[in-house]
């Protein structure tokens, strides 16, 4: 019973493998192994699993499974060959050649093995040649770079570029590493020359990239402290290059080796956690060092944001986050509580506090239980108390600044801090201070507190009069603008609800006008003008404000210029204002019955502003496009800063989707670089943001030439976001647009079709061919028609025991002409490429003849032509089928078509009759017709 079950599962797996369902085949083989198979059967099953893993491009597992098969049967030549294929893909050519030599010795006449051995021998010789030729090159490059006589020469510049290029290839990086390269690169770093330091850092990136042992050896030679300290240099380019190197080192330590030298690595490094903690510990120390540049501090925060929190909450291990909170939370809070101006403080940039807020937020979100969160709160509160009590006015300012930092990040912790004894009272009191720096800190804290639900009512009651007084009486624009933002924030509490006005009629328009005035004033520094954008981000909930804003060309120009400035913390406010102006936030029309019920129950019913209707929104979009909004957003997407958070990405994705809503605007979006900007938004961010960006990509792909919109390799990056829209959690419109876009891509090239297949889109496309909605069903059929040009899809149609061909035949007889056209086109292509399918058409349905006749009698030339091609393919495929066709009314239909006006239908009909004459099924009449 067990033996027969094993055999049946193995056969099932073989059938699934032939159909291209490699995951299903793996499952079947695994089940068979679990039924107590004999050693011989186990060998076969393991080698079959190796074949599946090869197809799925998981070469590590393919090698493991093939090795298990060889353990069971040392003479299993198929297992040896499959292991050699896996080893070759893993770059372990020396081991792959041994397996191939064994294969040739077992089957000396097998040409496949002989050819594979020749190929791999050539690869090994090429690698040896390359390695020997680079020996002298590496030595020569270092001689030029370290020669003091060559200072500033073109020769030196070229040598540094060549060294960086060489390190990008794994073989070149290995050669540099083994040629005492790290010590020589250390000498380049010690020169202090910018060009040489950049060359050294970029070369080290190549050496450490995805290679754990080389990374540890590099850190051992250079010293972790030395590498981290380069972050703090004044030169921004060098600091950024060091930041990139540290990110690569972290990835190598965290993820392990992904290419080359796997066997040797395991013995060198068992647990990289110690090196990781040393690296992170040094970054935390750097945060509070006095001599570090502001840019370097920002780069350290950026690295901690990327390195520490879990990438996915499915990973249960958040120990690194807990360790960082215990060891470094106070250091992060110190940066968050620092101020720009007074000397002696830590040097920070305009972005440092926002970066600290984002890091604190990510650490807090990474906590799993109340106990961990309570520890976070306790540490924050103790730190704030230590400054607030017994440290004088300077201590109070730092404590309030730290509270502001928390309110912008983990607001739960910020709210808890606000409730500490005396904090809120000090904020209110300092707003009336005579000293500008004290007022600035207090007003900013008041603004951040106003957005939090627990404090908004308190501030509305106590803070509005104070803010109004500051706005009217202060002589300093820096104070007035912040007071204005606080009023804007409180005035927008009703959101888009027209019926909930916080201020008197016209007040919001006056506030917005003043914000626009400050925004356009280039005499004011960018940090202060940012607050004007913050104000507009709140006020643009009001449709009247939106209308005036998009009419003000100077204000739009100033907004877009500010979004490109070094003050990156403005990005979220800019994106929020654009979302409001384009109405790209989520809005659902209320159910009229529910509205009536709410009115009857005397409940509040939200009202939409008349100027938020679709015609006004479309007009605003046109004005934003004319003002250059796409170019500005493209620059925002390119920002490499923690300030470009996933939430900010989502806002930008929403705006892009609103901009491409009208087909006539899509050319403008593409021309200004919108297609390029959408790709990273569709691949990284919140689920909603990625979906919105993917839908915008779909719209662009449908109405424009994809090869022009996404030139070069970029077109292949579009496939994955489009396939993501086929999931069931997406709307019907998103499914439809994705199918239409994939249809366009599938018609371009075989490489694109292969990319679509690799993303496992075919089963989803097939599922939508059964969709009730006729437009989705039609789009899926058209997509399948184009995908059928690939051999793998043709194999699926040809496989036994499926109804794919039957569905196409039946759809060719549907009432929906566009669906018939798609299905008939697919049939015409499949029967041309796979003649064996012709003999199966009569078997799939008894109505096949009627369907083909209806196609030939259709008034549509396209349907006639596709039907004629299908009939011609069937006639040419088999005399038996041709006989059946000629015995029906098909002969009369073909005769009439063959005599009609010259064209492709006439040609195909005449060819059918000619083939029937050749078979001897019919005879030409006396006129030779």
mmCIF file with all atom_site columns, C-alpha atoms in Angstrom, residues 641-815:
data_model
loop_
_atom_site.group_PDB
_atom_site.id
_atom_site.type_symbol
_atom_site.label_atom_id
_atom_site.label_alt_id
_atom_site.label_comp_id
_atom_site.label_asym_id
_atom_site.label_entity_id
_atom_site.label_seq_id
_atom_site.pdbx_PDB_ins_code
_atom_site.Cartn_x
_atom_site.Cartn_y
_atom_site.Cartn_z
_atom_site.occupancy
_atom_site.B_iso_or_equiv
_atom_site.pdbx_formal_charge
_atom_site.auth_seq_id
_atom_site.auth_comp_id
_atom_site.auth_asym_id
_atom_site.auth_atom_id
_atom_site.pdbx_PDB_model_num
ATOM 1   C CA . UNK A 1 641 ? 16.648  60.810 4.141   1.00 0.00 ? 641 UNK A CA 1
ATOM 2   C CA . UNK A 1 642 ? 14.715  59.229 7.016   1.00 0.00 ? 642 UNK A CA 1
ATOM 3   C CA . UNK A 1 643 ? 12.258  62.111 6.624   1.00 0.00 ? 643 UNK A CA 1
ATOM 4   C CA . UNK A 1 644 ? 10.916  60.363 3.514   1.00 0.00 ? 644 UNK A CA 1
ATOM 5   C CA . UNK A 1 645 ? 8.975   57.951 5.725   1.00 0.00 ? 645 UNK A CA 1
ATOM 6   C CA . UNK A 1 646 ? 6.585   55.285 4.485   1.00 0.00 ? 646 UNK A CA 1
ATOM 7   C CA . UNK A 1 647 ? 3.682   57.597 5.375   1.00 0.00 ? 647 UNK A CA 1
ATOM 8   C CA . UNK A 1 648 ? 5.240   60.362 3.275   1.00 0.00 ? 648 UNK A CA 1
ATOM 9   C CA . UNK A 1 649 ? 5.695   57.901 0.401   1.00 0.00 ? 649 UNK A CA 1
ATOM 10  C CA . UNK A 1 650 ? 2.028   56.989 0.638   1.00 0.00 ? 650 UNK A CA 1
ATOM 11  C CA . UNK A 1 651 ? 1.001   60.656 0.354   1.00 0.00 ? 651 UNK A CA 1
ATOM 12  C CA . UNK A 1 652 ? 3.152   61.061 -2.774  1.00 0.00 ? 652 UNK A CA 1
ATOM 13  C CA . UNK A 1 653 ? 1.645   57.885 -4.268  1.00 0.00 ? 653 UNK A CA 1
ATOM 14  C CA . UNK A 1 654 ? -1.851  59.268 -3.683  1.00 0.00 ? 654 UNK A CA 1
ATOM 15  C CA . UNK A 1 655 ? -0.970  62.522 -5.454  1.00 0.00 ? 655 UNK A CA 1
ATOM 16  C CA . UNK A 1 656 ? 0.575   60.690 -8.422  1.00 0.00 ? 656 UNK A CA 1
ATOM 17  C CA . UNK A 1 657 ? -2.577  58.580 -8.795  1.00 0.00 ? 657 UNK A CA 1
ATOM 18  C CA . UNK A 1 658 ? -4.700  61.741 -8.827  1.00 0.00 ? 658 UNK A CA 1
ATOM 19  C CA . UNK A 1 659 ? -2.399  63.318 -11.452 1.00 0.00 ? 659 UNK A CA 1
ATOM 20  C CA . UNK A 1 660 ? -2.735  60.376 -13.889 1.00 0.00 ? 660 UNK A CA 1
ATOM 21  C CA . UNK A 1 661 ? -6.502  59.976 -13.443 1.00 0.00 ? 661 UNK A CA 1
ATOM 22  C CA . UNK A 1 662 ? -7.206  61.721 -16.769 1.00 0.00 ? 662 UNK A CA 1
ATOM 23  C CA . UNK A 1 663 ? -5.611  60.000 -19.790 1.00 0.00 ? 663 UNK A CA 1
ATOM 24  C CA . UNK A 1 664 ? -4.801  63.346 -21.409 1.00 0.00 ? 664 UNK A CA 1
ATOM 25  C CA . UNK A 1 665 ? -2.558  64.330 -18.464 1.00 0.00 ? 665 UNK A CA 1
ATOM 26  C CA . UNK A 1 666 ? -0.449  61.159 -18.480 1.00 0.00 ? 666 UNK A CA 1
ATOM 27  C CA . UNK A 1 667 ? 1.906   62.359 -21.212 1.00 0.00 ? 667 UNK A CA 1
ATOM 28  C CA . UNK A 1 668 ? 2.829   65.374 -19.065 1.00 0.00 ? 668 UNK A CA 1
ATOM 29  C CA . UNK A 1 669 ? 3.479   63.153 -16.041 1.00 0.00 ? 669 UNK A CA 1
ATOM 30  C CA . UNK A 1 670 ? 5.744   60.855 -18.086 1.00 0.00 ? 670 UNK A CA 1
ATOM 31  C CA . UNK A 1 671 ? 7.585   63.777 -19.715 1.00 0.00 ? 671 UNK A CA 1
ATOM 32  C CA . UNK A 1 672 ? 8.441   65.224 -16.278 1.00 0.00 ? 672 UNK A CA 1
ATOM 33  C CA . UNK A 1 673 ? 9.839   61.922 -14.945 1.00 0.00 ? 673 UNK A CA 1
ATOM 34  C CA . UNK A 1 674 ? 6.729   60.608 -13.183 1.00 0.00 ? 674 UNK A CA 1
ATOM 35  C CA . UNK A 1 675 ? 7.144   57.052 -14.467 1.00 0.00 ? 675 UNK A CA 1
ATOM 36  C CA . UNK A 1 676 ? 10.642  56.764 -13.002 1.00 0.00 ? 676 UNK A CA 1
ATOM 37  C CA . UNK A 1 677 ? 9.524   58.243 -9.663  1.00 0.00 ? 677 UNK A CA 1
ATOM 38  C CA . UNK A 1 678 ? 6.585   55.841 -9.307  1.00 0.00 ? 678 UNK A CA 1
ATOM 39  C CA . UNK A 1 679 ? 8.728   52.691 -9.408  1.00 0.00 ? 679 UNK A CA 1
ATOM 40  C CA . UNK A 1 680 ? 10.372  53.096 -5.965  1.00 0.00 ? 680 UNK A CA 1
ATOM 41  C CA . UNK A 1 681 ? 7.013   54.185 -4.502  1.00 0.00 ? 681 UNK A CA 1
ATOM 42  C CA . UNK A 1 682 ? 5.409   50.968 -5.797  1.00 0.00 ? 682 UNK A CA 1
ATOM 43  C CA . UNK A 1 683 ? 8.163   48.782 -4.352  1.00 0.00 ? 683 UNK A CA 1
ATOM 44  C CA . UNK A 1 684 ? 8.617   50.287 -0.881  1.00 0.00 ? 684 UNK A CA 1
ATOM 45  C CA . UNK A 1 685 ? 6.278   51.876 1.665   1.00 0.00 ? 685 UNK A CA 1
ATOM 46  C CA . UNK A 1 686 ? 2.901   51.170 3.232   1.00 0.00 ? 686 UNK A CA 1
ATOM 47  C CA . UNK A 1 687 ? 0.609   48.605 1.578   1.00 0.00 ? 687 UNK A CA 1
ATOM 48  C CA . UNK A 1 688 ? -1.833  51.372 0.605   1.00 0.00 ? 688 UNK A CA 1
ATOM 49  C CA . UNK A 1 689 ? 0.956   53.536 -0.808  1.00 0.00 ? 689 UNK A CA 1
ATOM 50  C CA . UNK A 1 690 ? 2.423   50.692 -2.870  1.00 0.00 ? 690 UNK A CA 1
ATOM 51  C CA . UNK A 1 691 ? -1.020  49.823 -4.241  1.00 0.00 ? 691 UNK A CA 1
ATOM 52  C CA . UNK A 1 692 ? -1.765  53.441 -5.214  1.00 0.00 ? 692 UNK A CA 1
ATOM 53  C CA . UNK A 1 693 ? 1.614   53.785 -6.945  1.00 0.00 ? 693 UNK A CA 1
ATOM 54  C CA . UNK A 1 694 ? 1.137   50.445 -8.745  1.00 0.00 ? 694 UNK A CA 1
ATOM 55  C CA . UNK A 1 695 ? -2.285  51.608 -9.985  1.00 0.00 ? 695 UNK A CA 1
ATOM 56  C CA . UNK A 1 696 ? -0.734  54.833 -11.296 1.00 0.00 ? 696 UNK A CA 1
ATOM 57  C CA . UNK A 1 697 ? 1.903   52.719 -13.100 1.00 0.00 ? 697 UNK A CA 1
ATOM 58  C CA . UNK A 1 698 ? -0.886  50.612 -14.608 1.00 0.00 ? 698 UNK A CA 1
ATOM 59  C CA . UNK A 1 699 ? -2.668  53.699 -15.948 1.00 0.00 ? 699 UNK A CA 1
ATOM 60  C CA . UNK A 1 700 ? 0.564   54.945 -17.561 1.00 0.00 ? 700 UNK A CA 1
ATOM 61  C CA . UNK A 1 701 ? 1.319   51.515 -19.070 1.00 0.00 ? 701 UNK A CA 1
ATOM 62  C CA . UNK A 1 702 ? -2.178  51.247 -20.571 1.00 0.00 ? 702 UNK A CA 1
ATOM 63  C CA . UNK A 1 703 ? -2.260  54.551 -22.455 1.00 0.00 ? 703 UNK A CA 1
ATOM 64  C CA . UNK A 1 704 ? 1.389   55.152 -23.378 1.00 0.00 ? 704 UNK A CA 1
ATOM 65  C CA . UNK A 1 705 ? 4.145   53.164 -25.045 1.00 0.00 ? 705 UNK A CA 1
ATOM 66  C CA . UNK A 1 706 ? 5.740   51.273 -22.109 1.00 0.00 ? 706 UNK A CA 1
ATOM 67  C CA . UNK A 1 707 ? 9.134   51.196 -23.835 1.00 0.00 ? 707 UNK A CA 1
ATOM 68  C CA . UNK A 1 708 ? 9.143   55.006 -23.989 1.00 0.00 ? 708 UNK A CA 1
ATOM 69  C CA . UNK A 1 709 ? 7.655   55.498 -20.508 1.00 0.00 ? 709 UNK A CA 1
ATOM 70  C CA . UNK A 1 710 ? 10.034  53.027 -18.830 1.00 0.00 ? 710 UNK A CA 1
ATOM 71  C CA . UNK A 1 711 ? 13.184  52.924 -21.000 1.00 0.00 ? 711 UNK A CA 1
ATOM 72  C CA . UNK A 1 712 ? 15.907  50.292 -20.724 1.00 0.00 ? 712 UNK A CA 1
ATOM 73  C CA . UNK A 1 713 ? 15.854  47.849 -17.822 1.00 0.00 ? 713 UNK A CA 1
ATOM 74  C CA . UNK A 1 714 ? 13.273  49.936 -15.980 1.00 0.00 ? 714 UNK A CA 1
ATOM 75  C CA . UNK A 1 715 ? 10.424  48.318 -17.932 1.00 0.00 ? 715 UNK A CA 1
ATOM 76  C CA . UNK A 1 716 ? 11.101  44.977 -16.200 1.00 0.00 ? 716 UNK A CA 1
ATOM 77  C CA . UNK A 1 717 ? 10.726  46.607 -12.768 1.00 0.00 ? 717 UNK A CA 1
ATOM 78  C CA . UNK A 1 718 ? 7.132   47.544 -13.624 1.00 0.00 ? 718 UNK A CA 1
ATOM 79  C CA . UNK A 1 719 ? 5.972   43.919 -13.750 1.00 0.00 ? 719 UNK A CA 1
ATOM 80  C CA . UNK A 1 720 ? 6.006   43.125 -10.022 1.00 0.00 ? 720 UNK A CA 1
ATOM 81  C CA . UNK A 1 721 ? 3.877   46.133 -8.935  1.00 0.00 ? 721 UNK A CA 1
ATOM 82  C CA . UNK A 1 722 ? 1.359   45.349 -11.687 1.00 0.00 ? 722 UNK A CA 1
ATOM 83  C CA . UNK A 1 723 ? 1.114   41.679 -10.652 1.00 0.00 ? 723 UNK A CA 1
ATOM 84  C CA . UNK A 1 724 ? 0.519   42.808 -7.041  1.00 0.00 ? 724 UNK A CA 1
ATOM 85  C CA . UNK A 1 725 ? -2.716  44.476 -8.239  1.00 0.00 ? 725 UNK A CA 1
ATOM 86  C CA . UNK A 1 726 ? -4.088  41.067 -9.273  1.00 0.00 ? 726 UNK A CA 1
ATOM 87  C CA . UNK A 1 727 ? -4.485  39.954 -5.652  1.00 0.00 ? 727 UNK A CA 1
ATOM 88  C CA . UNK A 1 728 ? -8.032  39.524 -4.399  1.00 0.00 ? 728 UNK A CA 1
ATOM 89  C CA . UNK A 1 729 ? -7.722  42.286 -1.806  1.00 0.00 ? 729 UNK A CA 1
ATOM 90  C CA . UNK A 1 730 ? -7.469  44.861 -4.620  1.00 0.00 ? 730 UNK A CA 1
ATOM 91  C CA . UNK A 1 731 ? -10.547 46.467 -6.169  1.00 0.00 ? 731 UNK A CA 1
ATOM 92  C CA . UNK A 1 732 ? -12.120 45.360 -9.446  1.00 0.00 ? 732 UNK A CA 1
ATOM 93  C CA . UNK A 1 733 ? -10.848 48.530 -11.158 1.00 0.00 ? 733 UNK A CA 1
ATOM 94  C CA . UNK A 1 734 ? -7.292  47.827 -9.973  1.00 0.00 ? 734 UNK A CA 1
ATOM 95  C CA . UNK A 1 735 ? -7.554  44.221 -11.221 1.00 0.00 ? 735 UNK A CA 1
ATOM 96  C CA . UNK A 1 736 ? -8.833  45.424 -14.601 1.00 0.00 ? 736 UNK A CA 1
ATOM 97  C CA . UNK A 1 737 ? -6.147  48.079 -15.058 1.00 0.00 ? 737 UNK A CA 1
ATOM 98  C CA . UNK A 1 738 ? -3.392  45.654 -14.050 1.00 0.00 ? 738 UNK A CA 1
ATOM 99  C CA . UNK A 1 739 ? -4.608  43.094 -16.599 1.00 0.00 ? 739 UNK A CA 1
ATOM 100 C CA . UNK A 1 740 ? -4.739  45.742 -19.337 1.00 0.00 ? 740 UNK A CA 1
ATOM 101 C CA . UNK A 1 741 ? -1.211  46.931 -18.488 1.00 0.00 ? 741 UNK A CA 1
ATOM 102 C CA . UNK A 1 742 ? 0.175   43.365 -18.377 1.00 0.00 ? 742 UNK A CA 1
ATOM 103 C CA . UNK A 1 743 ? -1.458  42.689 -21.754 1.00 0.00 ? 743 UNK A CA 1
ATOM 104 C CA . UNK A 1 744 ? 0.523   45.587 -23.218 1.00 0.00 ? 744 UNK A CA 1
ATOM 105 C CA . UNK A 1 745 ? 3.778   44.388 -21.647 1.00 0.00 ? 745 UNK A CA 1
ATOM 106 C CA . UNK A 1 746 ? 3.229   40.753 -22.687 1.00 0.00 ? 746 UNK A CA 1
ATOM 107 C CA . UNK A 1 747 ? 2.907   41.861 -26.314 1.00 0.00 ? 747 UNK A CA 1
ATOM 108 C CA . UNK A 1 748 ? 6.332   43.549 -26.360 1.00 0.00 ? 748 UNK A CA 1
ATOM 109 C CA . UNK A 1 749 ? 8.963   40.815 -25.913 1.00 0.00 ? 749 UNK A CA 1
ATOM 110 C CA . UNK A 1 750 ? 9.597   37.269 -24.750 1.00 0.00 ? 750 UNK A CA 1
ATOM 111 C CA . UNK A 1 751 ? 11.832  38.547 -21.947 1.00 0.00 ? 751 UNK A CA 1
ATOM 112 C CA . UNK A 1 752 ? 8.937   40.563 -20.519 1.00 0.00 ? 752 UNK A CA 1
ATOM 113 C CA . UNK A 1 753 ? 6.635   37.561 -20.801 1.00 0.00 ? 753 UNK A CA 1
ATOM 114 C CA . UNK A 1 754 ? 9.205   35.496 -18.893 1.00 0.00 ? 754 UNK A CA 1
ATOM 115 C CA . UNK A 1 755 ? 9.327   38.164 -16.188 1.00 0.00 ? 755 UNK A CA 1
ATOM 116 C CA . UNK A 1 756 ? 5.515   38.031 -15.883 1.00 0.00 ? 756 UNK A CA 1
ATOM 117 C CA . UNK A 1 757 ? 5.644   34.230 -15.621 1.00 0.00 ? 757 UNK A CA 1
ATOM 118 C CA . UNK A 1 758 ? 8.388   34.420 -12.996 1.00 0.00 ? 758 UNK A CA 1
ATOM 119 C CA . UNK A 1 759 ? 6.171   36.673 -10.862 1.00 0.00 ? 759 UNK A CA 1
ATOM 120 C CA . UNK A 1 760 ? 3.575   33.833 -10.918 1.00 0.00 ? 760 UNK A CA 1
ATOM 121 C CA . UNK A 1 761 ? 0.936   35.918 -12.666 1.00 0.00 ? 761 UNK A CA 1
ATOM 122 C CA . UNK A 1 762 ? -0.490  33.156 -14.904 1.00 0.00 ? 762 UNK A CA 1
ATOM 123 C CA . UNK A 1 763 ? -2.669  31.422 -12.246 1.00 0.00 ? 763 UNK A CA 1
ATOM 124 C CA . UNK A 1 764 ? -4.116  34.798 -11.229 1.00 0.00 ? 764 UNK A CA 1
ATOM 125 C CA . UNK A 1 765 ? -4.819  35.788 -14.853 1.00 0.00 ? 765 UNK A CA 1
ATOM 126 C CA . UNK A 1 766 ? -6.538  32.428 -15.362 1.00 0.00 ? 766 UNK A CA 1
ATOM 127 C CA . UNK A 1 767 ? -8.689  33.036 -12.282 1.00 0.00 ? 767 UNK A CA 1
ATOM 128 C CA . UNK A 1 768 ? -9.902  36.354 -13.689 1.00 0.00 ? 768 UNK A CA 1
ATOM 129 C CA . UNK A 1 769 ? -10.910 34.622 -16.946 1.00 0.00 ? 769 UNK A CA 1
ATOM 130 C CA . UNK A 1 770 ? -13.846 33.236 -14.904 1.00 0.00 ? 770 UNK A CA 1
ATOM 131 C CA . UNK A 1 771 ? -14.753 36.636 -13.398 1.00 0.00 ? 771 UNK A CA 1
ATOM 132 C CA . UNK A 1 772 ? -18.415 37.650 -13.619 1.00 0.00 ? 772 UNK A CA 1
ATOM 133 C CA . UNK A 1 773 ? -17.594 41.227 -14.604 1.00 0.00 ? 773 UNK A CA 1
ATOM 134 C CA . UNK A 1 774 ? -17.369 41.141 -18.393 1.00 0.00 ? 774 UNK A CA 1
ATOM 135 C CA . UNK A 1 775 ? -14.626 43.806 -18.676 1.00 0.00 ? 775 UNK A CA 1
ATOM 136 C CA . UNK A 1 776 ? -12.320 41.986 -16.222 1.00 0.00 ? 776 UNK A CA 1
ATOM 137 C CA . UNK A 1 777 ? -13.043 38.645 -17.929 1.00 0.00 ? 777 UNK A CA 1
ATOM 138 C CA . UNK A 1 778 ? -12.236 40.161 -21.323 1.00 0.00 ? 778 UNK A CA 1
ATOM 139 C CA . UNK A 1 779 ? -9.028  41.834 -20.091 1.00 0.00 ? 779 UNK A CA 1
ATOM 140 C CA . UNK A 1 780 ? -7.815  38.549 -18.557 1.00 0.00 ? 780 UNK A CA 1
ATOM 141 C CA . UNK A 1 781 ? -8.500  36.687 -21.816 1.00 0.00 ? 781 UNK A CA 1
ATOM 142 C CA . UNK A 1 782 ? -6.595  39.318 -23.820 1.00 0.00 ? 782 UNK A CA 1
ATOM 143 C CA . UNK A 1 783 ? -3.687  39.055 -21.388 1.00 0.00 ? 783 UNK A CA 1
ATOM 144 C CA . UNK A 1 784 ? -3.636  35.252 -21.663 1.00 0.00 ? 784 UNK A CA 1
ATOM 145 C CA . UNK A 1 785 ? -3.724  35.573 -25.457 1.00 0.00 ? 785 UNK A CA 1
ATOM 146 C CA . UNK A 1 786 ? -0.462  37.570 -25.388 1.00 0.00 ? 786 UNK A CA 1
ATOM 147 C CA . UNK A 1 787 ? 1.139   35.366 -22.728 1.00 0.00 ? 787 UNK A CA 1
ATOM 148 C CA . UNK A 1 788 ? 0.371   32.329 -24.923 1.00 0.00 ? 788 UNK A CA 1
ATOM 149 C CA . UNK A 1 789 ? 3.257   33.386 -27.165 1.00 0.00 ? 789 UNK A CA 1
ATOM 150 C CA . UNK A 1 790 ? 5.536   31.866 -24.488 1.00 0.00 ? 790 UNK A CA 1
ATOM 151 C CA . UNK A 1 791 ? 6.398   28.197 -24.690 1.00 0.00 ? 791 UNK A CA 1
ATOM 152 C CA . UNK A 1 792 ? 5.669   27.636 -20.978 1.00 0.00 ? 792 UNK A CA 1
ATOM 153 C CA . UNK A 1 793 ? 2.082   28.875 -21.372 1.00 0.00 ? 793 UNK A CA 1
ATOM 154 C CA . UNK A 1 794 ? 1.622   26.744 -24.483 1.00 0.00 ? 794 UNK A CA 1
ATOM 155 C CA . UNK A 1 795 ? 2.765   23.754 -22.410 1.00 0.00 ? 795 UNK A CA 1
ATOM 156 C CA . UNK A 1 796 ? 0.005   24.531 -19.897 1.00 0.00 ? 796 UNK A CA 1
ATOM 157 C CA . UNK A 1 797 ? -2.631  24.440 -22.657 1.00 0.00 ? 797 UNK A CA 1
ATOM 158 C CA . UNK A 1 798 ? -1.188  21.220 -24.058 1.00 0.00 ? 798 UNK A CA 1
ATOM 159 C CA . UNK A 1 799 ? -1.004  19.421 -20.687 1.00 0.00 ? 799 UNK A CA 1
ATOM 160 C CA . UNK A 1 800 ? -3.530  16.645 -20.160 1.00 0.00 ? 800 UNK A CA 1
ATOM 161 C CA . UNK A 1 801 ? -6.524  17.034 -17.862 1.00 0.00 ? 801 UNK A CA 1
ATOM 162 C CA . UNK A 1 802 ? -7.204  20.785 -18.004 1.00 0.00 ? 802 UNK A CA 1
ATOM 163 C CA . UNK A 1 803 ? -9.996  22.942 -19.470 1.00 0.00 ? 803 UNK A CA 1
ATOM 164 C CA . UNK A 1 804 ? -7.914  25.907 -20.656 1.00 0.00 ? 804 UNK A CA 1
ATOM 165 C CA . UNK A 1 805 ? -8.483  25.155 -24.358 1.00 0.00 ? 805 UNK A CA 1
ATOM 166 C CA . UNK A 1 806 ? -12.186 24.493 -23.770 1.00 0.00 ? 806 UNK A CA 1
ATOM 167 C CA . UNK A 1 807 ? -12.593 27.918 -22.159 1.00 0.00 ? 807 UNK A CA 1
ATOM 168 C CA . UNK A 1 808 ? -11.046 29.688 -25.166 1.00 0.00 ? 808 UNK A CA 1
ATOM 169 C CA . UNK A 1 809 ? -13.256 27.742 -27.598 1.00 0.00 ? 809 UNK A CA 1
ATOM 170 C CA . UNK A 1 810 ? -16.411 28.562 -25.604 1.00 0.00 ? 810 UNK A CA 1
ATOM 171 C CA . UNK A 1 811 ? -15.441 32.251 -25.254 1.00 0.00 ? 811 UNK A CA 1
ATOM 172 C CA . UNK A 1 812 ? -15.013 32.370 -29.041 1.00 0.00 ? 812 UNK A CA 1
ATOM 173 C CA . UNK A 1 813 ? -18.775 31.821 -29.234 1.00 0.00 ? 813 UNK A CA 1
ATOM 174 C CA . UNK A 1 814 ? -19.841 34.439 -26.636 1.00 0.00 ? 814 UNK A CA 1
ATOM 175 C CA . UNK A 1 815 ? -22.027 37.472 -27.427 1.00 0.00 ? 815 UNK A CA 1
#
